[in-house]
mmCIF file of C-alpha atoms in Angstrom:
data_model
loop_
_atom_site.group_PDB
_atom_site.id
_atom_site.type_symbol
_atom_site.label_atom_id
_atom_site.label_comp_id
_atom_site.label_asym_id
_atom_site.label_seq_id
_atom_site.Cartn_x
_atom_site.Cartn_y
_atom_site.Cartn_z
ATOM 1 C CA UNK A 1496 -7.601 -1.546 28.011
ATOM 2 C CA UNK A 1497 -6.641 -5.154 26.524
ATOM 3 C CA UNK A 1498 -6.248 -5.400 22.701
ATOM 4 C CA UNK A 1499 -8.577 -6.896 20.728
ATOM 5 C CA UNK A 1500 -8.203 -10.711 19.755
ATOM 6 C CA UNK A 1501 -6.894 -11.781 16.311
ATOM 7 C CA UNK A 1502 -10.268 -13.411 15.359
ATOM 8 C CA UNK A 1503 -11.993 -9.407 15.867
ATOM 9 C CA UNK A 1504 -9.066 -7.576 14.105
ATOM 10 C CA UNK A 1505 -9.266 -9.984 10.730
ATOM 11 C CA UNK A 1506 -12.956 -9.796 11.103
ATOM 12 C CA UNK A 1507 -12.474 -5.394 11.091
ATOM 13 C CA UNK A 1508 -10.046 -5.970 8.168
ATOM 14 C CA UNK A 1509 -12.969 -7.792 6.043
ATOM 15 C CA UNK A 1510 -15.565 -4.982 6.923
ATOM 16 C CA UNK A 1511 -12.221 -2.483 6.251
ATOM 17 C CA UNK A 1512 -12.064 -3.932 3.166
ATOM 18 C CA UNK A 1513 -15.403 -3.451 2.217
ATOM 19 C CA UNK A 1514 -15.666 0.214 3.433
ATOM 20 C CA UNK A 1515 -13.612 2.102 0.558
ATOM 21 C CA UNK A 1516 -16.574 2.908 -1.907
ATOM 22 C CA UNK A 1517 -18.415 4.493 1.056
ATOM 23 C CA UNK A 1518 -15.694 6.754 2.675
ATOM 24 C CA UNK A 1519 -13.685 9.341 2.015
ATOM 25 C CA UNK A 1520 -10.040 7.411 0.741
ATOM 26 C CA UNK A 1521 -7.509 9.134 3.159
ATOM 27 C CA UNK A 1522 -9.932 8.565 6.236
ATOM 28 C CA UNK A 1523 -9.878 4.974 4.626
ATOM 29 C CA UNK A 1524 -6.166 4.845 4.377
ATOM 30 C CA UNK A 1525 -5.519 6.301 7.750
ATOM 31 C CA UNK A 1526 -8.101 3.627 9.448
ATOM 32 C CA UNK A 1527 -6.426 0.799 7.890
ATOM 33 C CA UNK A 1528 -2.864 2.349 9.021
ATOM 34 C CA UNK A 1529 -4.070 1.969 12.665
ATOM 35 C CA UNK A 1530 -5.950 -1.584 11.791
ATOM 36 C CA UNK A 1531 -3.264 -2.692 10.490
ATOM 37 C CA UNK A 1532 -0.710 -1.507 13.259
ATOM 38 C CA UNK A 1533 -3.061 -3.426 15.469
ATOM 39 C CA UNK A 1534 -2.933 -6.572 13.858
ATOM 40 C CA UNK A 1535 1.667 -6.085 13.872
ATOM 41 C CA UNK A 1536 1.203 -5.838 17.702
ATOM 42 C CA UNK A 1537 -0.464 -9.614 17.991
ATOM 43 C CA UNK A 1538 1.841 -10.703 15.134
ATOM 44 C CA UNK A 1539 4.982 -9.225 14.672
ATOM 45 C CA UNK A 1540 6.739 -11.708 12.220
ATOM 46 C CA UNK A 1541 3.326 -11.871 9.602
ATOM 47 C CA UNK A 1542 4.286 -10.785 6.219
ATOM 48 C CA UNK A 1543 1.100 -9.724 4.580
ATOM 49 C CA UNK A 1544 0.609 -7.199 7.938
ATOM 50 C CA UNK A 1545 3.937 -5.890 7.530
ATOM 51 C CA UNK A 1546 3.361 -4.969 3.631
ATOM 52 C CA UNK A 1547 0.322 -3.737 3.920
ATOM 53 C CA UNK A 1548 1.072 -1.091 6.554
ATOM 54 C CA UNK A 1549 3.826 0.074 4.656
ATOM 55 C CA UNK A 1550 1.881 0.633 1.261
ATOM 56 C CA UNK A 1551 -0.571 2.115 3.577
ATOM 57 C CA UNK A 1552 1.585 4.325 4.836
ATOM 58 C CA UNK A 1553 3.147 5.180 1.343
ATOM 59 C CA UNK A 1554 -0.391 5.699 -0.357
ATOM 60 C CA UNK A 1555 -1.434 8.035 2.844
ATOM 61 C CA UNK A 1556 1.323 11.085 1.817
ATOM 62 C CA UNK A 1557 -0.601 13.797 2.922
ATOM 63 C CA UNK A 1558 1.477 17.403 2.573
ATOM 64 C CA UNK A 1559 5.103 17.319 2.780
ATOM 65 C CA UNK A 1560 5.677 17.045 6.304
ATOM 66 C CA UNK A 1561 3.252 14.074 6.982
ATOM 67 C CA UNK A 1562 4.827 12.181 4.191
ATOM 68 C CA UNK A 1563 8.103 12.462 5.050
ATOM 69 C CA UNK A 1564 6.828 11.041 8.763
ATOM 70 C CA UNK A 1565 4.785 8.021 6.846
ATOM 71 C CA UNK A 1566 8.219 7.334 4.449
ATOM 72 C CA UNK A 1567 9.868 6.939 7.225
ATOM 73 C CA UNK A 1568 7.831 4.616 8.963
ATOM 74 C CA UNK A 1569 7.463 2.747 6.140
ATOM 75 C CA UNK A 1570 11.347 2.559 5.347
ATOM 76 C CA UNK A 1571 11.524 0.794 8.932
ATOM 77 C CA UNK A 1572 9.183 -1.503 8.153
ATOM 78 C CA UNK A 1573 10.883 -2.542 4.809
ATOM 79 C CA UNK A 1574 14.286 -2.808 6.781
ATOM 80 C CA UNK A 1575 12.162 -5.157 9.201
ATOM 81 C CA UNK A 1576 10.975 -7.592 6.472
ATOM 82 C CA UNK A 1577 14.526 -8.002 4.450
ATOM 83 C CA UNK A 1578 15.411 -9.418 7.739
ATOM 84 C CA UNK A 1579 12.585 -11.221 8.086
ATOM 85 C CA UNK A 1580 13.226 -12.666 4.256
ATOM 86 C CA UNK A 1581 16.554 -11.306 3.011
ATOM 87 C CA UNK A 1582 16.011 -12.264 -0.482
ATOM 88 C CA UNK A 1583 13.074 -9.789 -0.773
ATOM 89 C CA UNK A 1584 14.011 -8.117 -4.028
ATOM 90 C CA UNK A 1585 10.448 -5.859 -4.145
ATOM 91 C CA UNK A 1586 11.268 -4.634 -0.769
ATOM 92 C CA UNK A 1587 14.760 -3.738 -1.269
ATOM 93 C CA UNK A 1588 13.193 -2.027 -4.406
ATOM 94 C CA UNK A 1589 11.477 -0.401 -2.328
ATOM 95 C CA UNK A 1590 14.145 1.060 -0.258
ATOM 96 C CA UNK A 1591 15.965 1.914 -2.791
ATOM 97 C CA UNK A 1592 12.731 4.436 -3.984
ATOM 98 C CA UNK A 1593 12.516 5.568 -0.469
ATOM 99 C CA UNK A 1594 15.978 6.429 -0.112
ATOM 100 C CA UNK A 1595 16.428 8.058 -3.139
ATOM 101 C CA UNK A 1596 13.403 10.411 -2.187
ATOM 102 C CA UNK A 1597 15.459 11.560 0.592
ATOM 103 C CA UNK A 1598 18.589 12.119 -0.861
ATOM 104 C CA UNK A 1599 20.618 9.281 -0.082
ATOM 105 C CA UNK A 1600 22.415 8.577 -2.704
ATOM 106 C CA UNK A 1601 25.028 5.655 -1.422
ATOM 107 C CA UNK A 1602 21.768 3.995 0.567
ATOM 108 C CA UNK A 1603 19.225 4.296 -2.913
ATOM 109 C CA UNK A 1604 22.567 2.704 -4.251
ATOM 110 C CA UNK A 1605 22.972 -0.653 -1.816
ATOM 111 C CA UNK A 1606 19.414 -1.195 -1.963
ATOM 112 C CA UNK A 1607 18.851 -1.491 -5.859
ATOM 113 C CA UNK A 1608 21.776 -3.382 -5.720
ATOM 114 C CA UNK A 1609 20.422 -5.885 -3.794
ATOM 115 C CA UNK A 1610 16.767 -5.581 -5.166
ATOM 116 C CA UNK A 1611 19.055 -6.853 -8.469
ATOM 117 C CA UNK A 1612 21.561 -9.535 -7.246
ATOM 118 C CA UNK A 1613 18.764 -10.986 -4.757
ATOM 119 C CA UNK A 1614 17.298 -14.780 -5.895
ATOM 120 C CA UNK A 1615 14.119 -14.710 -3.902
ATOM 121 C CA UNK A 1616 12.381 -18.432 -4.777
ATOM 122 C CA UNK A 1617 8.474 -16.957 -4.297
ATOM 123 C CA UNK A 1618 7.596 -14.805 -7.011
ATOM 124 C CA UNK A 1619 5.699 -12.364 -5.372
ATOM 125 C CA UNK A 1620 9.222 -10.910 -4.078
ATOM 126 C CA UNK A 1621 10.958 -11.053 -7.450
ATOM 127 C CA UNK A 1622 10.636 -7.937 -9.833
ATOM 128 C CA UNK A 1623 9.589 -7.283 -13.190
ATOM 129 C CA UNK A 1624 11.506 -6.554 -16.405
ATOM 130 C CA UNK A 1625 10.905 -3.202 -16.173
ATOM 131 C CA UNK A 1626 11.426 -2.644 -12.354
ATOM 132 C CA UNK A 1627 15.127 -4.376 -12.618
ATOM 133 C CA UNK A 1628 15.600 -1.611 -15.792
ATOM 134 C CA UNK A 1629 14.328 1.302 -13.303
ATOM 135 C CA UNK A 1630 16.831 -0.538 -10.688
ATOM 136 C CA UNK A 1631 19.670 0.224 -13.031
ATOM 137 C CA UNK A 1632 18.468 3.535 -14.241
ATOM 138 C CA UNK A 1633 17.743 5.065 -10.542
ATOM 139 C CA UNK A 1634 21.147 3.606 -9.509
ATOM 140 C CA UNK A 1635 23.049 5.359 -12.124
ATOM 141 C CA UNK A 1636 21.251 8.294 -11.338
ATOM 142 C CA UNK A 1637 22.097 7.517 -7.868
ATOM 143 C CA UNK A 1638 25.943 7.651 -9.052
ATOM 144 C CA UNK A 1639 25.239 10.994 -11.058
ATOM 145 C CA UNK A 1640 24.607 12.785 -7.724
ATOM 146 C CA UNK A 1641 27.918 11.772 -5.963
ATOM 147 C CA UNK A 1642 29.865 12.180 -8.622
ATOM 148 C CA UNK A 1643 28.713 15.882 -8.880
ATOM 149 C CA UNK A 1644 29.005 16.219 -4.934
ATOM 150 C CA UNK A 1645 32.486 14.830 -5.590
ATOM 151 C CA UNK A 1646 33.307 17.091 -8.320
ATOM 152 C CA UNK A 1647 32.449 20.156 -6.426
ATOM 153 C CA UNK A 1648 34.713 18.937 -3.839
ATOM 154 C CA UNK A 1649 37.231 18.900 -6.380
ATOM 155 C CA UNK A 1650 36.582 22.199 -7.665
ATOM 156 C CA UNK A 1651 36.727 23.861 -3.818
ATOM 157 C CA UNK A 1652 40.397 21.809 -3.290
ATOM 158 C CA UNK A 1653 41.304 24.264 -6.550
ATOM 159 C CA UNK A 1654 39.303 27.265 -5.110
ATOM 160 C CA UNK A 1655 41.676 27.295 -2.001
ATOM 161 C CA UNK A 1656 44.889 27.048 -3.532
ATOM 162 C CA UNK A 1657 47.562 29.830 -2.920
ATOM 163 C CA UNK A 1658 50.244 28.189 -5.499
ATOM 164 C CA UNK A 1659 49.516 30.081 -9.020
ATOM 165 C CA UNK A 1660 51.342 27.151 -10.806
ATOM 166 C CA UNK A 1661 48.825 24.090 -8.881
ATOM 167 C CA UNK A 1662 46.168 26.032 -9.058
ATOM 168 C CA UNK A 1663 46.282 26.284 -13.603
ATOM 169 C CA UNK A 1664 47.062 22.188 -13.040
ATOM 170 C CA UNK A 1665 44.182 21.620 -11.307
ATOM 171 C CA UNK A 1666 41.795 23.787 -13.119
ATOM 172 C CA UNK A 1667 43.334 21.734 -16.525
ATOM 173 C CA UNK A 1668 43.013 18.677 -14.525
ATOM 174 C CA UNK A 1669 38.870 19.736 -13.952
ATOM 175 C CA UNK A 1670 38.053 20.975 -17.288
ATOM 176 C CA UNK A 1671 39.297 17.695 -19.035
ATOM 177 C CA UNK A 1672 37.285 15.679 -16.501
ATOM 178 C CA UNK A 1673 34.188 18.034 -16.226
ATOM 179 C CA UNK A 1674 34.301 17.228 -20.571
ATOM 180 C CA UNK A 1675 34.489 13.646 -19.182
ATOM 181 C CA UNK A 1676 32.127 13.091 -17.110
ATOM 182 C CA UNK A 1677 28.938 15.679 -17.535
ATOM 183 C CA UNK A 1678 28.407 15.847 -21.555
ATOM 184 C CA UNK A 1679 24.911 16.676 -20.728
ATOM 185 C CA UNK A 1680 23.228 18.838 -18.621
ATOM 186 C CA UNK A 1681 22.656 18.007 -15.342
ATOM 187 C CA UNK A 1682 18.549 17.731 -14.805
ATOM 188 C CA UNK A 1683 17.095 20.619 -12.933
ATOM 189 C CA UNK A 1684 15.242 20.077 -9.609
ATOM 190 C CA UNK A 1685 12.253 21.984 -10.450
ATOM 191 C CA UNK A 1686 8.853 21.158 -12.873
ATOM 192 C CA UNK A 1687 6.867 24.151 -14.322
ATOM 193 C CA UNK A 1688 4.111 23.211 -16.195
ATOM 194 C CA UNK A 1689 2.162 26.042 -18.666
ATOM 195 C CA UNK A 1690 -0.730 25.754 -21.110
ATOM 196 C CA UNK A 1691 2.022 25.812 -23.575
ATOM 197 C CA UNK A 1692 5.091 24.586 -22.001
ATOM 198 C CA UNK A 1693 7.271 22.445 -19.715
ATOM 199 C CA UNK A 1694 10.166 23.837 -18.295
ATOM 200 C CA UNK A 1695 12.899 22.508 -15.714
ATOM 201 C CA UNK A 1696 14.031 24.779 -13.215
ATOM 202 C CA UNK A 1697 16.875 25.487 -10.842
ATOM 203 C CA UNK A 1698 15.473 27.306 -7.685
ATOM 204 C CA UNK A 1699 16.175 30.955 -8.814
ATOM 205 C CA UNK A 1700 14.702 29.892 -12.279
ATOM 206 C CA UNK A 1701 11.582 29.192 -10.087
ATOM 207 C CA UNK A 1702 11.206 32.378 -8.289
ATOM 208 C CA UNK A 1703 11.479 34.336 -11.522
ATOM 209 C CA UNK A 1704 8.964 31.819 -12.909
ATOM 210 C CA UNK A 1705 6.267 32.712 -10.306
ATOM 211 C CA UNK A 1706 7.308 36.827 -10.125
ATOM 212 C CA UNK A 1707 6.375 36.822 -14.048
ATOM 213 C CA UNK A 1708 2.782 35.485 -13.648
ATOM 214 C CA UNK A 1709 0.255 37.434 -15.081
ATOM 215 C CA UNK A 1710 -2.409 39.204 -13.722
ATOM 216 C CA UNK A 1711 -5.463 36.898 -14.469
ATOM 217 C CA UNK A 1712 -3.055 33.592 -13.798
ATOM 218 C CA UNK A 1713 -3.477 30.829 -11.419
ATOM 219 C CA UNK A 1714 -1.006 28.918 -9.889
ATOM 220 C CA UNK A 1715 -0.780 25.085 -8.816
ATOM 221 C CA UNK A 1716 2.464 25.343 -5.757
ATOM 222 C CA UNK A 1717 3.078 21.310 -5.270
ATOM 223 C CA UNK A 1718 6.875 22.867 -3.675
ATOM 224 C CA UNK A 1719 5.985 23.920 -0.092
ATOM 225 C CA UNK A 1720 5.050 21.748 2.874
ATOM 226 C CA UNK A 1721 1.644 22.771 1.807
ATOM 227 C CA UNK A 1722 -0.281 22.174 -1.707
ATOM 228 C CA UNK A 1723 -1.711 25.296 -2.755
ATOM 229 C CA UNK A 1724 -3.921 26.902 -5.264
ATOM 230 C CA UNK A 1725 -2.760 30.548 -5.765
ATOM 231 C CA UNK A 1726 -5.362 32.952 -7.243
ATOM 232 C CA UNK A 1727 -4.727 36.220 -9.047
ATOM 233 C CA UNK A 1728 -5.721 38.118 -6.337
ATOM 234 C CA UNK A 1729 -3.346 36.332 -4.554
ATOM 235 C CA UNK A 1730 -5.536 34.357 -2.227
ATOM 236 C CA UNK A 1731 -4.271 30.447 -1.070
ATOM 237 C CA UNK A 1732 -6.646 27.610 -0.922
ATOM 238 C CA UNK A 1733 -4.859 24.887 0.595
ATOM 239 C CA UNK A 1734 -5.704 21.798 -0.790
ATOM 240 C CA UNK A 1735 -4.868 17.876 0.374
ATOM 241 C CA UNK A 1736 -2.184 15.992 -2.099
ATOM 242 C CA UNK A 1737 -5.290 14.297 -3.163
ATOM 243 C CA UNK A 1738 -7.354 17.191 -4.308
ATOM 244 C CA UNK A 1739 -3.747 18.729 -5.577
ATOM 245 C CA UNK A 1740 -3.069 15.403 -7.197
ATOM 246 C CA UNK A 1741 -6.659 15.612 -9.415
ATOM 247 C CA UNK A 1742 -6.365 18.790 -10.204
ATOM 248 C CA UNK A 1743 -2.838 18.727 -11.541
ATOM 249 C CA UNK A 1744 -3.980 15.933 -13.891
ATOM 250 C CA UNK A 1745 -6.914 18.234 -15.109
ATOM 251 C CA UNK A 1746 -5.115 21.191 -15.633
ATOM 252 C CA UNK A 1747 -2.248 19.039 -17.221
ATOM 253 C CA UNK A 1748 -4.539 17.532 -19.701
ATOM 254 C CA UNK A 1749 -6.081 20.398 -21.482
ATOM 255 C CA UNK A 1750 -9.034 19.087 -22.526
ATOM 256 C CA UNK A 1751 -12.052 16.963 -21.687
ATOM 257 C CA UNK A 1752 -11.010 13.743 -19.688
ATOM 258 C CA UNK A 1753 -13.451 10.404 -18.617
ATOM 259 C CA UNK A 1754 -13.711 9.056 -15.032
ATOM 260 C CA UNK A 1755 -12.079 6.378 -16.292
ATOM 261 C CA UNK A 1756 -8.891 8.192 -17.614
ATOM 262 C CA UNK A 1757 -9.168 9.777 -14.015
ATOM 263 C CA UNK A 1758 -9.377 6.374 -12.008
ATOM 264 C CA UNK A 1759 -6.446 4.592 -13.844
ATOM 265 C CA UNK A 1760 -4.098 7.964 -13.473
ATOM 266 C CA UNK A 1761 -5.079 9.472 -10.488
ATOM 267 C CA UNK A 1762 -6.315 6.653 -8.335
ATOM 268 C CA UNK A 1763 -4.847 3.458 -10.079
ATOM 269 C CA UNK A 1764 -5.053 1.407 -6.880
ATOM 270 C CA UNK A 1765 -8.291 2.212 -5.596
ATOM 271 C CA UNK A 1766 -11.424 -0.553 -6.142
ATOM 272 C CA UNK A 1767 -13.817 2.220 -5.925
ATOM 273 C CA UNK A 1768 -16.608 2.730 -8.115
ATOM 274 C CA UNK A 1769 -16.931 6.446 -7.013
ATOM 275 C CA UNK A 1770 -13.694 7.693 -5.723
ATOM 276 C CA UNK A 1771 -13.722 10.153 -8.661
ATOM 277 C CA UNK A 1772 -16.921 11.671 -8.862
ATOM 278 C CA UNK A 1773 -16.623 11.782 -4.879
ATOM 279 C CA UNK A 1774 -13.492 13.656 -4.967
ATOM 280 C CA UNK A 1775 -14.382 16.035 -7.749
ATOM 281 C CA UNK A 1776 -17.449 16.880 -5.413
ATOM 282 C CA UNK A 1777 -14.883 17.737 -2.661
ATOM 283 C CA UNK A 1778 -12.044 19.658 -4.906
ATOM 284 C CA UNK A 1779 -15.011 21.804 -6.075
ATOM 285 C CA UNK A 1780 -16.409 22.196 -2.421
ATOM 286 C CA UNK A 1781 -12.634 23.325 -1.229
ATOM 287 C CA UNK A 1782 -12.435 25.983 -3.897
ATOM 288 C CA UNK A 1783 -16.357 26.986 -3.303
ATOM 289 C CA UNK A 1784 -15.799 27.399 0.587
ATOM 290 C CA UNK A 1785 -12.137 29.175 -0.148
ATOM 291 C CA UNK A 1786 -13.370 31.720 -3.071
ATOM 292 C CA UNK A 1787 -16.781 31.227 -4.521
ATOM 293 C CA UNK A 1788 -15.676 30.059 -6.992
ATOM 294 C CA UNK A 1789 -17.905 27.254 -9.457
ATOM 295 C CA UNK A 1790 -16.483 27.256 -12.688
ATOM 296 C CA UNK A 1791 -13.092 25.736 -12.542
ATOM 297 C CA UNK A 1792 -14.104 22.249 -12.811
ATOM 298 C CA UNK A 1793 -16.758 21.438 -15.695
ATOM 299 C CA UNK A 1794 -18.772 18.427 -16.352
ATOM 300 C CA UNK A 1795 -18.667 17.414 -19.567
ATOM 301 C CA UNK A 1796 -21.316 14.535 -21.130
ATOM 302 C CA UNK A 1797 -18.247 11.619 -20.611
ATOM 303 C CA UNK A 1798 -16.443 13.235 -17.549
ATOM 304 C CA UNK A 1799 -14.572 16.918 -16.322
ATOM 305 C CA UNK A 1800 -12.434 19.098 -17.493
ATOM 306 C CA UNK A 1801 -10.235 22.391 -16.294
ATOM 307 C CA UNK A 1802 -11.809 25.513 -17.357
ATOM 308 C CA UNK A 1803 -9.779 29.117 -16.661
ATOM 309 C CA UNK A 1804 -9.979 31.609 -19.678
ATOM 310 C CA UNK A 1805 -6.195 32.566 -18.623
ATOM 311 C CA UNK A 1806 -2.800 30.613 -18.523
ATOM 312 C CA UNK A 1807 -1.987 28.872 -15.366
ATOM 313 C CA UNK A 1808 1.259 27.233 -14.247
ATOM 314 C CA UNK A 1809 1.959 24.321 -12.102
ATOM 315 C CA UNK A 1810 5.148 24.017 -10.339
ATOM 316 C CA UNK A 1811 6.437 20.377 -8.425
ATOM 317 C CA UNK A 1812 9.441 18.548 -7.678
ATOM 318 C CA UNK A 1813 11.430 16.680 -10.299
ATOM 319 C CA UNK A 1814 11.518 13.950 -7.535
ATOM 320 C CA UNK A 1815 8.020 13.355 -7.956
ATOM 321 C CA UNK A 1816 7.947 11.555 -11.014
ATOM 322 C CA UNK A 1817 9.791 8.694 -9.507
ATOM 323 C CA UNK A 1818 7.401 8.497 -6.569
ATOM 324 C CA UNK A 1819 4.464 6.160 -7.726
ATOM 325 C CA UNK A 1820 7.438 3.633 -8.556
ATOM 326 C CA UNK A 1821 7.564 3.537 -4.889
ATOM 327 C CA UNK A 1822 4.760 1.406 -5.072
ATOM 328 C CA UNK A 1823 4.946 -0.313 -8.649
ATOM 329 C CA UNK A 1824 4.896 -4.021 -8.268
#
């Protein structure tokens, strides 16, 4: 089967365009992935293609395991346009975000580095004050983690010596230069989020966290591969990072909340008019179909809120605060 011309792809894109209000946004997103893949194959060296798949791809997530597919696709086509234009400081930004996600350090490292020293000459590649100060902050942070996988080295070089008299030097040696170089404590992987309380976990920390919930509790798991809603009888809805994403921000707020507050956090990007009423319509259909349940989400005269007479807890990655600078620009 031939591929379509150029002339019918960009005249999908402008009906593509148009179609956001009127589906549902992930079908959207996932459309435009493959319209936009379409459009690479009949121009390979295009720019605007190239960007726009990647965000695409980046704004797609979907649960753990689908995400970590669309990253990285959309680190190779990053890689792809700072050869293409090596002074592309957003894109090597953007690297540096994408590595960091998956835990490589030396990599997040290089590519903030060069998101900082590059001189790009249009300004839609250069980056803002405040994305050169995350550049600097995520590379030190970068820096944090080998020095600690360093240190532990360190530590096991002590560990297995047999001389008494080395062994007290080096565990001197340590002490002075754990003083040195970790004054503070190291930041915990793990988010819990209460009704009255935020709390950063290690893993154990976690597991005692969810053994201790109470009887009438809910839980929010954002951990797994899968996003789920835990009830107190124990029953899992599974929900899509969108519907998890809305109703972290509901539970999180504690009180009544406007579409509008719920467009700019939620879905900053999107041009729809409806995407939150539409979405709110499907969280409360996924929770109606799971448990028959109503009452969680209420409608209130300017917008929703979260309604559960108990406490509830919501527990994510520490990593995911850093991952809608991914696509800050």
């Amino acid at each position: 089967m031939p591929l379509p011309t150029l002339e019918h792809l960009l005249e999908k894109e402008l009906l593509w365009e148009r179609q956001e209000d009127a589906s549902d946004l992930v079908r959207w997103w996932m459309d435009g992935i493959q319209l936009y893949k379409n459009l690479l194959r009949l121009d390979d060296q295009n720019e605007r293609y190239r960007v726009q798949l990647a965000n695409l791809l980046l704004k797609a997530g979907g649960d753990l395991k689908m995400r970590q597919h669309n990253f990285r696709e959309a680190t190779r086509l990053f890689r792809q346009l700072v050869r293409q234009i090596p002074d592309h400081a957003l894109a090597y930004y953007r690297l540096g975000f994408l590595a960091l996600y998956e835990q490589d350090w030396r990599r997040s490292i290089t590519y903030f580095s060069s998101a900082l020293t590059a001189k790009p000459a249009n300004r839609a590649h250069q980056l803002s004050e405040e994305q050169r100060a995350k550049a600097y902050g995520y590379q030190a942070k970068g820096y944090q983690k080998i020095s600690l996988a360093l240190f532990e080295k360190a530590k096991q070089v002590g560990n297995e010596t047999r001389d008494p008299a080395t062994a007290d030097a080096i565990d001197s040696f340590l002490l002075q230069t754990e003083r040195e170089l970790f004054s503070y404590e190291e930041v915990k992987p793990y988010i819990m989020v209460s009704r009255n309380q935020v709390l950063h976990l290690n893993k154990d920390e976690v597991i005692e966290k969810q053994a201790e919930r109470g009887p009438s509790d809910i839980r929010l798991d954002l951990l797994g591969e899968k996003f789920l809603l835990v009830l107190p009888s124990d029953e899992r809805i599974e929900l899509t990072e969108q519907l998890a994403r809305l109703l972290r921000y509901l539970m999180e707020q504690g009180k009544p909340v406007t579409s509008q507050m719920i467009r700019e956090a939620v879905f900053p990007d999107s041009k729809s008019e409806s995407i939150v009423r539409r979405t709110i319509s499907r969280l409360r259909e996924t929770i109606r179909y799971s448990c028959r349940m109503d009452d969680l989400i209420h409608t209130t005269p300017t917008g929703y809120s979260f309604h559960w007479p108990a406490d509830f807890q919501i527990f994510y990655r520490n990593d995911d605060l850093f991952l809608t600078d991914i696509l800050d620009n």
